[in-house]
Amino acid sequence: MKKKNMAKTVLVTGGCGFIGANFVRLILETRQDWRVINLDKLTYAGNLHNLEDVSGHPNYRFVRGDICDQTLLDNLFSEEQIDTVVHFAAESHVDRSITGPAEFIQTNITGTFTLLEAAKKQWLDNGQKNEQCRFLHVSTDEVYGSLGATGFFTEQTSYDPRSPYSASKASSDHLVRAYFHTYGLPILITNCSNNYGPYQFPEKLIPLVLNNGMQGKELPVYGDGGNVRDWLYVQDHCEAIVQVVEQGRRGEAYNIGGHNEKNNLQVVELLCDMLDKKLGLLPSGKARRSLITFVKDRLGHDRRYAIDADKIDQELGWTPKYTFEQGIEKTVTWYLDNQEWMESVMDGSYQEYYTKMYGK
Ligand code: NAD
Ligand code: TYD
């Protein structure tokens, strides 16, 4: 399709991951005049099945590649006349960042820098600059560190990252902001709380508990289970991102949260009860809560995250549409209805799909 018919040409990085895939699908469903170029390296977290149903959409193109590859990025920017970037691609799991931080530094910091350079070259140095250009960096509330029993993260909260993951995201946020102040690159940053929903890799708490709970395996709870997260349904996050791209003020950061604090034990117990109700008790006749196992705490485990999302509400009129009860019901139903997806992720066969589709 020709560029002139398109209101936006969006480079989505990491579109085969959890949030990216939900975002790409939302755009193709709701924004007929956006063309989407999905650039994804297909690491262990990238799964082509996540977008199988839209892979033939006329407004969609998939490119396998690394955001650290400057030549690839420069070519994509000029060939596709990219005017919008929504940057999801990252190493995203805190536990992996503790055991192997190098990839986090490479992708999250060097990768973001490389992408900023490509956007700067195309939009500022080569003069494509127009009112429409936007570079949105999708970031996390974890950059703000850990809260005590009270208080919330606002956009003014000082950065205080504690894990290699959050430190790498904080670093990339700083670089993105620096490109605004130094070069005038039209950036936006969103700092969002914990997401849950379809297509999340089962290393993260909710899909891990669902997967183990379906199979009657142990449910590991770190420490005393009292760590608090502010859970947001992924569709709400994606809608917030669309609003920030369309209406956000350049150079600004927006916190996105669910107004939904739960401690980990509460979440795990709720999931156990939902699975018992939908699947019946375990073959042993026991309830799934009996699978809960308290394990050694995560190193440097942040105690509590909670978002003050007033700014995005006041400025852009965004609030979450899904209550936790609605979102978690949709999520549990999705994982029960998509056990093949889970099996292909667990046995690694999802990674062969690229070879089948593209032959190399
Ligand atoms: P994910 O791990 O599910 O997906 C990451 C995607 O990025 C994968 O498809 C992977 O293949 C791709 N990728 C990784 N390295 C790449 C590289 N070098 N080049 C190109 N592609 C690469 O992550 P997610 O949970 O969907 O998170 C997406 C973004 O949102 C991340 O930037 C994360 O920091 C941020 N975020 C996540 C949450 C959450 O709760 N999951 C909350 C707030 C912010
Ligand atoms: P996670 O889903 O990894 O997200 P994040 O670390 O980015 O918040 O973890 C959510 C919370 O659940 C966090 O406090 C760690 C805890 N957790 C467990 O107790 N057991 C687990 O098996 C996992 C993966 C996480």
Coordinates of C-alpha atoms and ligand atoms in Angstrom, one line a residue:
M1 CA 0.0 0.0 0.0
K2 CA 1.2 3.5 -0.8
K3 CA 2.5 5.8 1.9
K4 CA 0.3 8.7 0.7
N5 CA -2.8 6.7 1.7
M6 CA -1.4 6.1 5.1
A7 CA -1.9 8.4 8.1
K8 CA 1.1 6.8 9.8
T9 CA 3.9 4.4 9.1
V10 CA 4.9 2.9 12.4
L11 CA 8.0 0.9 13.2
V12 CA 7.0 -1.4 16.1
T13 CA 10.1 -3.0 17.6
G14 CA 9.6 -6.3 19.6
G15 CA 6.1 -6.8 18.0
C16 CA 6.3 -10.6 18.4
G17 CA 6.6 -10.3 22.2
F18 CA 3.8 -10.2 24.7
I19 CA 2.8 -6.5 24.7
G20 CA 4.0 -5.8 21.2
A21 CA 1.8 -8.5 19.7
N22 CA -1.2 -7.3 21.5
F23 CA -0.4 -3.7 20.3
V24 CA 0.1 -4.7 16.7
R25 CA -3.2 -6.6 16.6
L26 CA -5.0 -3.6 18.2
I27 CA -3.5 -1.2 15.6
L28 CA -4.5 -3.4 12.7
E29 CA -8.0 -3.8 14.1
T30 CA -8.6 -0.1 14.9
R31 CA -6.3 2.1 12.7
Q32 CA -7.0 1.3 9.1
D33 CA -4.7 4.1 8.0
W34 CA -1.6 3.0 9.9
R35 CA 1.0 0.8 8.2
V36 CA 2.9 -1.4 10.7
I37 CA 6.5 -2.6 10.3
N38 CA 7.3 -5.1 13.0
L39 CA 11.0 -5.4 13.6
D40 CA 11.8 -8.3 15.9
K41 CA 14.9 -10.4 16.5
L42 CA 12.8 -13.4 17.6
T43 CA 14.7 -14.1 20.8
Y44 CA 13.3 -16.8 23.1
A45 CA 10.6 -14.2 24.0
G46 CA 9.6 -13.5 20.4
N47 CA 6.9 -15.8 18.9
L48 CA 5.6 -15.5 15.4
H49 CA 2.5 -17.5 16.4
N50 CA 1.5 -14.5 18.4
L51 CA 0.6 -12.7 15.2
E52 CA -0.2 -15.6 12.9
D53 CA -3.8 -14.4 12.3
V54 CA -2.7 -11.0 11.0
S55 CA 0.5 -12.0 9.2
G56 CA -1.2 -11.6 5.8
H57 CA -2.8 -8.2 6.6
P58 CA -2.1 -5.7 3.8
N59 CA -0.9 -3.0 6.2
Y60 CA 1.5 -5.3 8.0
R61 CA 5.2 -6.2 7.3
F62 CA 7.4 -8.4 9.5
V63 CA 11.2 -8.0 9.4
R64 CA 13.4 -10.3 11.4
G65 CA 16.3 -8.2 12.7
D66 CA 18.2 -6.7 15.7
I67 CA 17.6 -3.2 16.9
C68 CA 21.4 -3.0 17.4
D69 CA 21.9 -3.3 13.6
Q70 CA 22.4 0.3 12.5
T71 CA 22.5 -0.4 8.7
L72 CA 19.3 -2.4 8.9
L73 CA 17.6 0.4 10.8
D74 CA 18.9 3.1 8.4
N75 CA 17.6 1.2 5.4
L76 CA 14.2 0.5 7.0
F77 CA 13.7 4.2 8.0
S78 CA 14.4 5.5 4.5
E79 CA 12.8 2.6 2.5
E80 CA 9.6 2.8 4.6
Q81 CA 9.6 6.5 5.4
I82 CA 8.9 5.6 9.0
D83 CA 7.3 8.5 10.8
T84 CA 6.4 6.8 14.1
V85 CA 8.4 4.5 16.4
V86 CA 6.8 2.4 19.1
H87 CA 9.7 0.8 20.8
F88 CA 8.9 -2.3 22.8
A89 CA 12.0 -4.5 22.0
A90 CA 13.9 -5.4 25.1
E91 CA 15.1 -8.1 27.4
S92 CA 12.2 -7.9 29.9
H93 CA 12.6 -10.5 32.7
V94 CA 14.1 -9.4 36.0
D95 CA 15.3 -12.9 37.0
R96 CA 17.2 -13.3 33.7
S97 CA 18.8 -9.9 34.2
I98 CA 20.1 -11.1 37.6
T99 CA 21.8 -14.3 36.1
G100 CA 22.8 -12.8 32.8
P101 CA 22.8 -9.0 32.6
A102 CA 24.9 -8.6 29.4
E103 CA 22.0 -9.1 26.9
F104 CA 20.1 -6.4 28.9
I105 CA 22.8 -3.9 28.5
Q106 CA 23.2 -4.7 24.8
T107 CA 19.5 -4.7 23.7
N108 CA 18.0 -2.3 26.2
I109 CA 20.7 0.4 26.2
T110 CA 22.8 -0.1 23.0
G111 CA 19.7 -1.1 21.0
T112 CA 17.7 1.9 22.1
F113 CA 20.7 4.2 21.3
T114 CA 20.9 2.7 17.8
L115 CA 17.3 3.2 17.2
L116 CA 17.5 6.8 18.4
E117 CA 20.4 7.4 16.0
A118 CA 18.4 6.0 13.1
A119 CA 15.4 8.2 13.9
K120 CA 17.6 11.3 14.3
K121 CA 19.3 10.6 11.0
Q122 CA 16.1 10.2 9.1
W123 CA 13.9 12.8 10.8
L124 CA 16.4 15.5 11.6
D125 CA 19.6 15.1 9.6
N126 CA 17.9 14.0 6.4
G127 CA 15.1 16.5 6.8
Q128 CA 12.1 14.2 6.9
K129 CA 11.1 16.2 10.0
N130 CA 7.4 16.9 10.0
E131 CA 4.8 17.5 12.7
Q132 CA 3.8 13.8 12.6
C133 CA 7.1 12.2 13.7
R134 CA 7.0 10.5 17.1
F135 CA 9.4 8.2 19.0
L136 CA 7.6 6.4 21.8
H137 CA 9.8 4.5 24.3
V138 CA 7.8 1.9 26.1
S139 CA 9.3 1.7 29.6
T140 CA 8.5 0.5 33.1
D141 CA 7.6 1.8 36.6
E142 CA 10.6 -0.3 37.8
V143 CA 12.9 2.6 37.0
Y144 CA 11.5 4.4 40.1
G145 CA 12.8 1.7 42.4
S146 CA 10.8 0.2 45.4
L147 CA 8.1 1.8 47.5
G148 CA 7.4 1.2 51.2
A149 CA 3.8 0.5 52.4
T150 CA 2.5 3.9 51.3
G151 CA 2.9 6.4 48.4
F152 CA 2.9 6.2 44.6
F153 CA 5.3 6.8 41.7
T154 CA 4.6 10.0 39.9
E155 CA 6.4 11.3 36.8
Q156 CA 8.4 13.5 39.2
T157 CA 9.7 10.5 41.3
S158 CA 13.5 10.3 41.1
Y159 CA 14.9 7.3 39.3
D160 CA 16.2 4.6 41.6
P161 CA 16.5 1.3 39.7
R162 CA 17.6 -1.7 41.7
S163 CA 17.9 -4.6 39.2
P164 CA 20.0 -4.9 36.1
Y165 CA 16.7 -4.9 34.1
S166 CA 15.4 -1.7 35.6
A167 CA 18.8 -0.1 35.5
S168 CA 19.0 -0.8 31.8
K169 CA 15.5 0.6 31.2
A170 CA 16.3 3.7 33.3
S171 CA 19.4 4.2 31.2
S172 CA 17.5 3.9 28.0
D173 CA 14.9 6.4 29.3
H174 CA 17.7 8.9 30.0
L175 CA 19.1 8.5 26.5
V176 CA 15.6 9.0 25.0
R177 CA 15.1 12.1 27.0
A178 CA 18.6 13.4 26.1
Y179 CA 17.8 13.1 22.4
F180 CA 14.8 15.4 23.0
H181 CA 16.7 18.0 25.0
T182 CA 19.9 17.9 22.9
Y183 CA 18.6 17.3 19.3
G184 CA 14.9 18.1 19.5
L185 CA 13.9 14.5 18.6
P186 CA 10.2 14.2 19.2
I187 CA 10.1 11.6 21.9
L188 CA 7.6 10.3 24.4
I189 CA 8.1 7.9 27.3
T190 CA 5.5 5.7 29.0
N191 CA 6.3 4.1 32.4
C192 CA 3.8 1.3 33.0
S193 CA 3.1 -1.1 35.8
N194 CA 3.0 -5.0 35.5
N195 CA 0.9 -6.2 32.6
Y196 CA -1.0 -9.5 32.3
G197 CA -3.0 -11.0 29.5
P198 CA -2.8 -13.3 26.4
Y199 CA 0.6 -14.2 24.9
Q200 CA 2.8 -13.6 28.0
F201 CA 5.8 -15.8 28.2
P202 CA 5.4 -18.3 31.0
E203 CA 8.4 -17.1 32.9
K204 CA 6.4 -14.2 34.4
L205 CA 4.3 -14.7 37.5
I206 CA 0.7 -15.0 36.1
P207 CA 1.3 -17.3 33.1
L208 CA 3.8 -19.3 35.0
V209 CA 1.3 -20.0 37.8
L210 CA -1.4 -20.8 35.2
N211 CA 0.9 -23.2 33.4
N212 CA 2.1 -25.0 36.5
G213 CA -1.4 -25.0 38.0
M214 CA -2.9 -26.6 35.0
Q215 CA -0.3 -29.3 35.2
G216 CA -0.4 -29.8 38.9
K217 CA 3.2 -28.6 39.4
E218 CA 4.6 -26.5 42.3
L219 CA 3.8 -22.8 42.4
P220 CA 6.9 -21.0 43.5
V221 CA 6.3 -17.8 45.5
Y222 CA 9.4 -15.8 46.2
G223 CA 10.1 -14.8 49.8
D224 CA 7.0 -14.2 52.0
G225 CA 4.7 -13.5 49.0
G226 CA 4.1 -10.0 50.3
N227 CA 5.6 -8.1 47.4
V228 CA 3.1 -5.8 45.8
R229 CA 2.6 -5.1 42.1
D230 CA 0.0 -2.9 40.3
W231 CA -1.5 -5.1 37.7
L232 CA -2.9 -3.8 34.4
Y233 CA -4.6 -5.7 31.6
V234 CA -2.4 -5.6 28.5
Q235 CA -5.2 -4.3 26.3
D236 CA -5.5 -1.2 28.5
H237 CA -1.8 -0.6 28.3
C238 CA -1.9 -0.9 24.5
E239 CA -4.8 1.6 24.3
A240 CA -2.9 4.0 26.5
I241 CA 0.1 3.8 24.2
V242 CA -2.1 4.6 21.2
Q243 CA -3.4 7.6 23.0
V244 CA 0.1 8.8 23.9
V245 CA 1.3 8.4 20.3
E246 CA -1.7 10.3 19.0
Q247 CA -2.2 13.0 21.7
G248 CA 0.8 13.0 24.0
R249 CA 3.0 16.1 24.3
R250 CA 6.5 15.7 22.8
G251 CA 9.2 15.4 25.4
E252 CA 6.8 14.2 28.1
A253 CA 6.6 11.0 30.1
Y254 CA 3.3 9.4 31.1
N255 CA 2.9 6.9 34.0
I256 CA 0.4 4.1 33.2
G257 CA -1.1 1.9 35.9
G258 CA -4.0 -0.2 36.9
H259 CA -5.1 1.3 40.2
N260 CA -4.9 -2.3 41.2
E261 CA -2.4 -3.3 43.9
K262 CA -2.2 -6.9 44.9
N263 CA 0.5 -8.9 46.7
N264 CA 1.9 -11.9 45.0
L265 CA 0.3 -14.4 47.3
Q266 CA -3.1 -12.9 46.7
V267 CA -2.6 -13.2 43.0
V268 CA -1.4 -16.8 43.2
E269 CA -4.3 -17.9 45.5
L270 CA -6.8 -16.2 43.2
L271 CA -5.4 -18.1 40.2
C272 CA -5.5 -21.4 42.1
D273 CA -9.2 -20.9 43.0
M274 CA -10.1 -19.9 39.4
L275 CA -8.4 -23.0 38.0
D276 CA -10.1 -25.3 40.7
K277 CA -13.4 -23.8 39.6
K278 CA -12.8 -24.2 35.9
L279 CA -10.9 -27.5 35.9
G280 CA -12.0 -29.2 39.1
L281 CA -9.7 -30.2 41.9
L282 CA -6.3 -31.9 41.4
P283 CA -6.4 -35.7 40.7
S284 CA -5.3 -36.1 44.4
G285 CA -8.6 -34.4 45.4
K286 CA -6.6 -31.4 46.8
A287 CA -7.1 -27.8 45.9
R288 CA -4.4 -26.0 43.9
R289 CA -3.5 -23.8 46.8
S290 CA -1.7 -26.9 48.1
L291 CA 0.8 -26.5 45.3
I292 CA 2.0 -23.1 46.6
T293 CA 5.7 -23.4 47.6
F294 CA 7.6 -20.5 49.3
V295 CA 11.0 -20.4 47.7
K296 CA 14.2 -18.3 48.2
D297 CA 13.6 -14.7 47.6
R298 CA 14.8 -12.9 44.4
L299 CA 18.0 -10.9 45.0
G300 CA 17.2 -7.2 45.5
H301 CA 13.5 -8.0 45.2
D302 CA 11.6 -4.7 45.0
R303 CA 8.9 -4.7 47.7
R304 CA 6.1 -2.6 46.2
Y305 CA 5.3 -0.8 43.0
A306 CA 2.2 1.6 42.7
I307 CA 1.5 4.1 40.0
D308 CA -0.1 7.5 40.2
A309 CA -1.7 7.7 36.7
D310 CA -3.3 11.1 37.2
K311 CA -1.3 12.8 34.4
I312 CA -2.5 10.5 31.6
D313 CA -6.0 10.7 33.0
Q314 CA -6.1 14.5 33.3
E315 CA -4.2 15.2 30.0
L316 CA -5.4 12.5 27.7
G317 CA -8.5 11.1 29.4
W318 CA -7.1 7.6 29.7
T319 CA -8.1 5.3 32.5
P320 CA -8.2 1.4 32.5
K321 CA -11.3 -0.1 31.0
Y322 CA -10.9 -3.5 32.6
T323 CA -11.3 -4.2 36.3
F324 CA -8.8 -6.9 37.6
E325 CA -11.7 -9.3 37.9
Q326 CA -12.6 -8.8 34.2
G327 CA -9.0 -8.9 33.0
I328 CA -8.0 -12.0 34.9
E329 CA -11.1 -13.8 33.8
K330 CA -10.3 -13.1 30.2
T331 CA -6.7 -14.1 30.8
V332 CA -7.4 -17.4 32.5
T333 CA -9.9 -18.3 29.8
W334 CA -7.4 -17.4 27.1
Y335 CA -4.7 -19.7 28.6
L336 CA -7.2 -22.5 29.0
D337 CA -8.4 -22.1 25.4
N338 CA -4.9 -21.9 24.0
Q339 CA -3.1 -24.8 25.6
E340 CA -1.4 -25.6 22.3
W341 CA 0.2 -22.2 22.4
M342 CA 1.5 -22.9 25.9
E343 CA 2.8 -26.4 24.8
S344 CA 4.7 -25.0 21.8
V345 CA 6.3 -22.4 24.1
M346 CA 7.2 -24.9 26.7
D347 CA 8.7 -27.5 24.3
G348 CA 10.4 -24.8 22.2
S349 CA 8.7 -25.8 18.9
Y350 CA 7.4 -22.2 18.4
Q351 CA 10.9 -21.3 17.5
E352 CA 10.8 -23.6 14.4
Y353 CA 7.9 -21.7 13.0
Y354 CA 10.1 -19.0 11.5
T355 CA 12.1 -21.6 9.5
K356 CA 8.8 -23.2 8.3
M357 CA 7.5 -19.8 7.2
Y358 CA 10.6 -18.3 5.7
G359 CA 12.8 -21.3 5.0
K360 CA 16.0 -20.2 6.7
Ligands
NAD1 P1 8.8 -9.6 25.9 O1 10.0 -10.1 26.5 O2 7.5 -10.5 25.9 O3 9.1 -9.3 24.3 C1 10.2 -8.7 23.9 C2 10.3 -8.7 22.4 O4 11.5 -8.0 21.9 C3 10.4 -10.2 21.9 O5 9.6 -10.4 20.8 C4 11.9 -10.3 21.4 O6 12.1 -11.2 20.4 C5 12.2 -8.8 21.0 N1 13.6 -8.5 21.1 C6 14.4 -8.7 22.1 N2 15.7 -8.2 21.8 C7 15.6 -7.7 20.6 C8 16.5 -7.1 19.7 N3 17.8 -6.9 20.1 N4 16.1 -6.6 18.5 C9 14.8 -6.8 18.1 N5 13.9 -7.4 18.9 C10 14.3 -7.9 20.1 O7 8.5 -8.2 26.5 P2 7.1 -7.5 26.9 O8 6.7 -8.0 28.3 O9 6.2 -7.6 25.8 O10 7.6 -6.0 27.1 C11 7.7 -5.1 26.0 C12 8.3 -3.8 26.5 O11 7.4 -3.3 27.5 C13 9.7 -3.9 27.1 O12 10.4 -2.8 26.7 C14 9.4 -3.8 28.6 O13 10.5 -3.3 29.3 C15 8.2 -2.9 28.7 N6 7.3 -3.2 29.8 C16 6.8 -4.4 30.1 C17 5.9 -4.6 31.2 C18 5.4 -6.0 31.5 O14 4.7 -6.1 32.5 N7 5.6 -7.0 30.7 C19 5.5 -3.5 31.9 C20 6.0 -2.2 31.6 C21 6.9 -2.1 30.5
TYD2 P1 7.4 -11.0 37.3 O1 6.2 -11.5 36.6 O2 8.7 -11.6 37.0 O3 7.4 -9.4 37.1 P2 8.4 -8.2 37.8 O4 9.5 -8.9 38.4 O5 8.7 -7.4 36.6 O6 7.5 -7.5 38.7 O7 7.2 -11.1 38.9 C1 6.0 -10.5 39.5 C2 6.2 -10.7 41.0 O8 6.0 -12.1 41.3 C3 7.5 -10.3 41.6 O9 7.4 -9.7 42.9 C4 8.3 -11.6 41.7 C5 7.2 -12.6 41.9 N1 7.4 -14.0 41.4 C6 7.2 -15.1 42.2 O10 6.9 -15.0 43.5 N2 7.4 -16.3 41.7 C7 7.7 -16.5 40.4 O11 7.8 -17.7 40.0 C8 7.9 -15.4 39.6 C9 8.2 -15.6 38.1 C10 7.7 -14.1 40.1

